[in-house]
Coordinates of C-alpha atoms and ligand atoms in Angstrom, one line a residue:
X258 CA 73.7 102.9 95.6
X259 CA 72.9 104.2 92.1
X260 CA 75.3 106.5 90.2
X261 CA 73.5 109.8 89.5
X262 CA 76.2 111.5 87.5
X263 CA 79.7 110.8 86.3
X264 CA 81.9 113.6 84.7
X265 CA 85.5 113.4 83.4
X266 CA 87.6 116.5 83.1
X267 CA 91.2 117.7 82.8
X268 CA 93.2 118.8 85.8
X269 CA 96.9 119.3 86.5
X270 CA 99.4 116.8 87.9
X271 CA 102.5 117.6 90.1
X272 CA 104.6 118.3 87.0
X273 CA 102.0 120.9 85.9
X274 CA 100.8 118.6 83.1
X275 CA 97.2 117.7 82.2
X276 CA 95.7 114.6 83.7
X277 CA 92.3 113.1 84.1
X278 CA 89.9 113.5 87.0
X279 CA 86.4 111.9 87.4
X280 CA 83.7 113.0 89.7
X281 CA 80.8 110.7 90.6
X282 CA 77.6 111.9 92.3
X283 CA 75.5 109.2 93.9
X284 CA 71.7 109.4 94.2
X285 CA 72.0 110.3 97.9
X286 CA 74.1 113.4 97.0
X287 CA 77.5 112.1 97.9
X288 CA 80.3 113.3 95.6
X289 CA 83.6 111.4 95.0
X290 CA 86.5 112.4 92.9
X291 CA 89.6 110.4 91.7
X292 CA 92.6 111.7 89.8
X293 CA 95.2 109.6 87.9
X294 CA 99.0 109.9 87.9
X295 CA 101.4 109.6 85.0
X296 CA 104.9 108.2 84.6
X297 CA 108.1 109.7 83.0
X298 CA 110.3 106.5 82.9
X299 CA 107.4 104.5 81.4
X300 CA 107.8 100.9 80.3
X301 CA 107.0 99.9 76.8
X302 CA 104.5 97.3 77.9
X303 CA 102.3 99.6 80.1
X304 CA 98.7 100.3 79.4
X305 CA 98.5 103.3 77.1
X306 CA 97.4 106.8 78.3
X307 CA 95.5 108.7 75.7
X308 CA 97.1 112.1 75.0
X309 CA 95.8 114.7 72.5
X310 CA 97.6 115.7 69.3
X311 CA 99.9 118.0 71.2
X312 CA 101.1 115.0 73.2
X313 CA 100.0 116.6 76.5
X314 CA 96.2 117.3 76.7
X315 CA 93.7 114.7 77.9
X316 CA 90.6 116.2 76.4
X317 CA 89.9 113.2 74.2
X318 CA 90.3 110.9 77.1
X319 CA 87.7 113.1 79.0
X320 CA 85.4 113.1 76.0
X321 CA 85.6 109.2 76.0
X322 CA 84.6 109.3 79.6
X323 CA 81.7 111.7 79.1
X324 CA 80.4 110.4 75.8
X325 CA 81.2 106.6 75.8
X326 CA 81.6 105.5 79.4
X327 CA 79.2 107.8 81.4
X328 CA 76.0 106.8 79.5
X329 CA 76.7 103.1 80.4
X330 CA 77.3 103.8 84.1
X331 CA 74.8 106.6 85.0
X332 CA 71.7 105.0 86.4
X333 CA 73.6 101.7 87.2
X334 CA 74.6 100.4 90.7
X335 CA 77.9 101.8 91.8
X336 CA 79.9 98.6 91.9
X337 CA 83.6 98.2 91.0
X338 CA 83.4 94.7 89.4
X339 CA 80.4 95.8 87.3
X340 CA 82.1 99.0 86.2
X341 CA 85.4 97.3 85.2
X342 CA 83.5 94.7 83.2
X343 CA 81.7 97.6 81.3
X344 CA 85.1 99.3 80.7
X345 CA 86.5 96.1 79.3
X346 CA 83.5 95.6 77.0
X347 CA 83.8 99.2 75.8
X348 CA 87.6 98.8 75.2
X349 CA 88.5 95.2 74.7
X350 CA 92.2 96.0 73.8
X351 CA 94.7 94.6 76.3
X352 CA 96.4 98.0 76.8
X353 CA 93.2 100.2 76.9
X354 CA 94.5 102.3 74.1
X355 CA 91.1 102.8 72.5
X356 CA 89.5 104.8 75.4
X357 CA 92.8 105.5 77.1
X358 CA 94.1 103.9 80.3
X359 CA 94.0 107.3 81.9
X360 CA 90.2 107.4 81.2
X361 CA 89.5 103.8 82.3
X362 CA 91.6 104.1 85.5
X363 CA 90.0 107.4 86.5
X364 CA 86.5 105.9 86.2
X365 CA 87.6 102.6 87.9
X366 CA 89.1 104.6 90.8
X367 CA 86.2 107.0 91.1
X368 CA 83.8 104.0 91.3
X369 CA 86.0 102.4 94.0
X370 CA 85.9 105.6 96.1
X371 CA 82.2 106.1 95.6
X372 CA 81.4 102.4 96.4
X373 CA 83.3 102.8 99.7
X374 CA 81.5 106.1 100.3
X375 CA 78.1 104.5 99.7
X376 CA 78.9 101.9 102.4
X377 CA 80.2 104.6 104.7
X378 CA 83.7 103.0 104.9
X379 CA 87.2 103.8 103.7
X380 CA 88.6 102.4 100.4
X381 CA 91.0 100.3 102.5
X382 CA 88.0 98.8 104.4
X383 CA 86.2 98.1 101.1
X384 CA 88.9 95.5 100.3
X385 CA 89.5 94.4 103.9
X386 CA 86.3 94.8 105.9
X387 CA 87.5 93.2 109.1
X388 CA 90.7 92.6 111.1
X389 CA 93.8 94.7 111.6
X390 CA 94.9 96.6 108.4
X391 CA 98.4 96.0 107.3
X392 CA 100.2 99.4 107.0
X393 CA 103.0 98.9 104.4
X394 CA 106.7 99.8 105.0
X395 CA 107.6 102.9 103.1
X396 CA 110.4 102.9 100.6
X397 CA 111.5 106.6 100.4
X398 CA 113.4 108.5 97.8
X399 CA 116.5 110.5 99.0
X400 CA 118.5 111.0 95.7
X401 CA 117.0 111.2 92.3
X402 CA 118.6 111.0 88.8
X403 CA 117.6 109.7 85.4
X404 CA 114.4 110.9 83.8
X405 CA 113.2 112.4 87.1
X406 CA 116.2 114.8 87.6
X407 CA 117.5 115.9 84.3
X408 CA 119.9 112.9 84.4
X409 CA 122.0 114.2 87.2
X410 CA 122.9 110.5 87.9
X411 CA 122.5 107.7 85.4
X412 CA 120.4 105.6 87.8
X413 CA 116.9 106.9 88.8
X414 CA 116.7 106.6 92.6
X415 CA 118.5 105.9 95.8
X416 CA 115.9 105.3 98.4
X417 CA 115.9 104.2 102.1
X418 CA 113.9 101.3 103.7
X419 CA 113.4 101.8 107.4
X420 CA 113.5 98.0 107.9
X421 CA 114.0 98.2 111.7
X422 CA 111.1 100.6 112.5
X423 CA 108.3 99.2 114.6
X424 CA 105.5 101.5 113.3
X425 CA 104.8 103.5 110.3
X426 CA 105.0 106.7 112.3
X427 CA 108.5 105.7 113.5
X428 CA 109.5 104.8 109.9
X429 CA 108.4 108.2 108.6
X430 CA 110.1 110.0 111.5
X431 CA 113.4 108.3 110.6
X432 CA 113.2 108.9 106.9
X433 CA 112.2 112.5 107.1
X434 CA 115.3 113.1 109.3
X435 CA 117.5 111.4 106.8
X436 CA 116.0 113.4 103.9
X437 CA 116.5 116.6 105.8
X438 CA 120.1 115.7 106.7
X439 CA 120.9 114.7 103.1
X440 CA 119.6 118.1 101.9
X441 CA 121.9 119.8 104.4
X442 CA 124.9 117.7 103.4
X443 CA 124.0 118.3 99.7
X444 CA 124.0 122.0 100.1
X445 CA 127.7 121.7 101.4
X446 CA 129.0 119.7 98.4
X447 CA 127.6 121.9 95.7
X448 CA 125.6 124.9 94.7
X449 CA 121.8 124.9 94.7
X450 CA 120.5 121.5 93.9
X451 CA 117.4 120.4 92.1
X452 CA 114.3 119.0 93.8
X453 CA 113.4 116.2 91.5
X454 CA 109.9 115.1 90.2
X455 CA 109.3 112.9 93.3
X456 CA 110.8 115.4 95.8
X457 CA 114.2 113.7 96.0
X458 CA 117.5 115.6 95.8
X459 CA 118.9 115.9 92.3
X460 CA 122.6 115.9 93.3
X461 CA 125.1 115.3 90.5
X462 CA 127.0 112.1 91.3
X463 CA 129.2 110.7 88.7
X464 CA 129.7 107.4 90.6
X465 CA 126.9 105.2 91.9
X466 CA 129.2 104.1 94.8
X467 CA 129.7 107.7 95.9
X468 CA 125.9 108.3 95.8
X469 CA 125.3 105.2 97.9
X470 CA 128.0 106.3 100.4
X471 CA 126.4 109.7 100.6
X472 CA 123.0 108.2 101.6
X473 CA 124.6 105.7 104.0
X474 CA 126.5 108.6 105.7
X475 CA 123.2 110.6 105.8
X476 CA 121.6 107.7 107.7
X477 CA 124.5 107.3 110.2
X478 CA 124.8 111.0 110.9
X479 CA 121.2 111.2 112.3
X480 CA 122.1 108.4 114.7
X481 CA 120.4 105.5 113.0
X482 CA 122.1 102.1 112.4
X483 CA 122.7 101.2 108.8
X484 CA 121.4 97.7 108.1
X485 CA 119.6 96.9 111.4
X486 CA 117.4 100.0 111.3
X487 CA 117.7 101.6 107.8
X488 CA 118.9 100.1 104.5
X489 CA 119.3 101.2 101.0
X490 CA 117.0 100.5 98.0
X491 CA 117.9 101.4 94.4
X492 CA 115.7 101.9 91.3
X493 CA 118.2 101.6 88.5
X494 CA 115.5 102.1 85.8
X495 CA 118.0 100.6 83.4
X496 CA 115.6 100.5 80.4
X497 CA 116.3 104.2 80.2
X498 CA 119.9 103.7 79.2
X499 CA 119.7 100.4 77.4
X500 CA 120.3 101.0 73.7
X501 CA 121.2 98.6 70.8
X502 CA 121.8 95.7 73.2
X503 CA 124.2 97.7 75.5
X504 CA 123.9 99.4 78.9
X505 CA 125.4 102.9 78.3
X506 CA 125.9 105.1 81.3
X507 CA 126.8 108.5 80.1
X508 CA 127.6 110.1 83.5
X509 CA 130.0 107.4 84.6
X510 CA 131.2 107.1 81.0
X511 CA 131.0 103.3 80.7
X512 CA 129.2 100.8 78.4
X513 CA 128.3 97.2 79.4
X514 CA 127.0 94.1 77.7
X515 CA 124.2 92.4 79.5
X516 CA 126.5 89.9 81.3
X517 CA 128.9 92.6 82.3
X518 CA 126.0 94.7 83.6
X519 CA 124.7 91.7 85.7
X520 CA 128.2 91.5 87.3
X521 CA 128.4 95.2 87.8
X522 CA 125.0 95.3 89.5
X523 CA 125.8 92.2 91.6
X524 CA 129.0 93.9 92.8
X525 CA 127.1 97.1 93.7
X526 CA 124.6 95.3 95.9
X527 CA 127.5 93.3 97.6
X528 CA 129.4 96.4 98.5
X529 CA 126.6 98.6 99.9
X530 CA 123.8 98.0 102.5
X531 CA 121.3 97.5 99.7
X532 CA 118.3 95.2 100.4
X533 CA 116.2 96.0 97.4
X534 CA 117.0 96.7 93.7
X535 CA 114.5 97.7 91.1
X536 CA 114.9 97.2 87.3
X537 CA 118.6 96.4 87.5
X538 CA 118.2 95.1 83.9
X539 CA 116.2 96.3 80.9
X540 CA 112.5 95.5 80.4
X541 CA 113.0 92.8 77.7
X542 CA 116.4 91.5 78.8
X543 CA 114.7 88.4 80.4
X544 CA 117.8 86.2 80.3
X545 CA 119.9 88.8 82.1
X546 CA 117.2 89.0 84.9
X547 CA 117.4 85.3 85.5
X548 CA 121.2 85.4 85.4
X549 CA 121.2 88.2 88.0
X550 CA 118.7 86.4 90.3
X551 CA 120.9 83.3 90.3
X552 CA 124.0 85.3 91.2
X553 CA 122.8 87.4 94.2
X554 CA 121.7 86.2 97.6
X555 CA 118.1 85.1 98.0
X556 CA 117.7 87.8 100.7
X557 CA 118.0 90.6 98.1
X558 CA 114.7 91.9 97.0
X559 CA 114.7 92.0 93.1
X560 CA 111.9 94.2 92.1
X561 CA 110.4 94.3 88.6
X562 CA 108.8 97.6 87.5
X563 CA 109.3 98.1 83.7
X564 CA 109.8 94.3 83.5
X565 CA 106.3 93.5 84.7
X566 CA 104.4 96.7 84.1
X567 CA 101.6 95.3 86.4
X568 CA 100.7 93.0 83.5
X569 CA 99.5 89.5 84.3
X570 CA 101.1 87.8 81.3
X571 CA 104.5 89.3 82.0
X572 CA 104.2 88.5 85.7
X573 CA 103.4 84.8 84.9
X574 CA 106.5 84.7 82.7
X575 CA 108.7 86.3 85.5
X576 CA 107.4 83.7 88.0
X577 CA 108.1 80.8 85.7
X578 CA 111.6 82.0 84.8
X579 CA 112.5 83.2 88.3
X580 CA 113.3 86.6 86.8
X581 CA 112.7 88.5 90.1
X582 CA 111.2 87.9 93.6
X583 CA 109.1 91.1 93.9
X584 CA 106.8 93.2 91.8
X585 CA 106.1 97.0 91.7
X586 CA 102.3 97.5 91.4
X587 CA 101.2 100.7 89.6
X588 CA 97.5 101.0 88.8
X589 CA 98.0 103.1 85.7
X590 CA 100.4 100.6 84.1
X591 CA 97.4 98.3 84.2
X592 CA 94.4 100.6 83.6
X593 CA 91.8 99.0 85.9
X594 CA 91.5 98.6 89.7
X595 CA 90.2 95.0 89.7
X596 CA 92.9 93.8 87.2
X597 CA 95.6 95.6 89.2
X598 CA 94.4 93.9 92.4
X599 CA 94.4 90.6 90.6
X600 CA 98.1 91.0 89.5
X601 CA 99.0 91.8 93.1
X602 CA 97.1 88.7 94.4
X603 CA 98.8 86.5 91.9
X604 CA 102.2 87.8 92.9
X605 CA 101.4 87.3 96.6
X606 CA 100.3 83.7 95.9
X607 CA 103.6 83.0 94.1
X608 CA 105.5 84.3 97.2
X609 CA 106.6 87.5 95.5
X610 CA 106.8 90.6 97.7
X611 CA 104.6 93.5 96.5
X612 CA 105.4 97.2 96.5
X613 CA 102.5 99.4 95.6
X614 CA 103.9 102.5 93.8
X615 CA 103.0 106.1 92.9
X616 CA 104.2 107.6 89.6
X617 CA 106.6 110.5 89.1
X618 CA 103.7 112.7 88.0
X619 CA 101.2 112.5 90.8
X620 CA 98.3 114.5 92.2
X621 CA 97.2 115.4 95.7
X622 CA 94.9 112.3 95.7
X623 CA 95.7 109.7 98.3
X624 CA 93.8 106.6 97.0
X625 CA 97.1 104.8 96.7
X626 CA 97.6 104.6 100.5
X627 CA 94.1 103.0 100.9
X628 CA 94.7 100.5 98.0
X629 CA 98.1 99.4 99.4
X630 CA 96.6 99.0 102.9
X631 CA 93.4 97.3 101.8
X632 CA 95.3 94.9 99.5
X633 CA 97.9 94.0 102.2
X634 CA 100.9 95.0 100.2
X635 CA 104.0 94.9 102.4
X636 CA 105.7 98.0 101.0
X637 CA 104.8 101.3 99.4
X638 CA 106.9 103.7 97.2
X639 CA 105.7 107.2 96.9
X640 CA 108.8 109.3 96.2
X641 CA 110.3 111.5 98.9
X642 CA 108.9 113.2 102.0
X643 CA 108.8 116.5 100.1
X644 CA 105.9 117.9 98.1
X645 CA 102.1 117.8 98.8
X646 CA 101.6 115.1 96.1
X647 CA 103.9 112.8 98.1
X648 CA 102.8 113.8 101.7
X649 CA 99.2 113.2 100.8
X650 CA 99.9 109.5 100.7
X651 CA 102.2 109.4 103.7
X652 CA 99.7 111.5 105.7
X653 CA 96.9 109.2 104.8
X654 CA 98.9 106.2 106.0
X655 CA 99.7 108.1 109.3
X656 CA 95.9 108.8 109.6
X657 CA 95.0 105.1 109.0
X658 CA 97.6 104.1 111.6
X659 CA 96.2 106.6 114.1
X660 CA 92.5 105.9 113.7
X661 CA 92.2 102.2 112.6
X662 CA 93.2 98.9 114.1
X663 CA 96.5 98.2 112.3
X664 CA 99.7 96.3 112.2
X665 CA 102.9 97.4 110.6
X666 CA 104.4 95.3 107.8
X667 CA 107.8 93.7 108.4
X668 CA 108.9 92.4 105.0
X669 CA 112.6 92.4 105.9
Ligands
2PG981 C1 109.4 104.3 88.8 C2 108.5 105.4 88.9 C3 108.3 106.0 90.2 P1 107.8 106.8 86.7 O1 110.2 104.1 87.9 O2 109.4 103.4 89.7 O3 109.5 106.3 90.8 O4 108.8 106.4 87.9 O5 106.5 107.1 87.3 O6 108.5 107.9 86.0 O7 107.8 105.5 85.9
MG982 MG1 110.9 102.1 88.6

């Protein structure tokens, strides 16, 4: 199907900041829109969003879409591979800084949506036309800190993984009860608490152990078994507090060398029911990642976010050096749908687990749920069960499970 029109324009994300949307009209009159997210704890090696001089607006990125990209795609077949090739030709830089990764991803996603629409199928089915779809296990935020919650805790997230659930519906039913119970318990231990960027609770904990115990108790209190049914996952986001070669945690008032922090993290995962840890070390502290991986049990999921930034070259290095055993996949760290998919496939082929992830600044768009499902990622991280920008993704997964032939991922 031929693209009749393609328009880029500025809209708002869940933090109330400008982001890019693209609407494609096909010659048969179908209209498809995609909107891109934006991170706060961004890695240095991510593809580069283009922001205007004020550091916020995306009008130049939209201008690039309308004046540089649209003339090459209007009148062409609506095809993802073709569109991404054109985008690479127009901006051959590896980080998409010329046109802006927010511009390239918005176009790439809109073309993906419109291609599926042209075929009369979902985005998930565009990538997996036949057979049961794999619905990923949700990794759900309960407590937030770091850059997402005014640094109420040094670390960024304490999440739960409903590893014993037998369907996505059951998994979400469990985690929403835990989130609600945690909010009730939080209200008892302090005055009004903050709802963080991803809908988690911004409770002020000065000790990571106390925060982990709070979430563990919140699980037990709703009658779920810790470990066999629900476990903990952490996103340390340690790049955020790595300065001059030291890990400095202001809230707990301690400073660590890389080796000391490796031991500190290893002790933490041993003492709590943690089955996944993200960014325990800083984005360029490669040797410490390998040291950590060799110290902890193989069963622990060691997840690279800022370490890999959904970048093929960095993933290849991580595989070669056994820096981790899982990768967080964020389309806007990469800038193109095809290349993001390629990174995920390389990780899967190397035996890495894959966790498709939203950003802390999101929109009501739900394409992430379809991509995760169509790409057969085993896990998905979208934030908490709070906020329409988050529930849009959970609800789309619930919809897919209700209407499609599916199976539920069991990565643990
Ligand atoms: C992360 C993400 C989502 P941000 O660190 O994993 O939680 O945060 O989008 O701010 O990078
Ligand atoms: Mg992260």
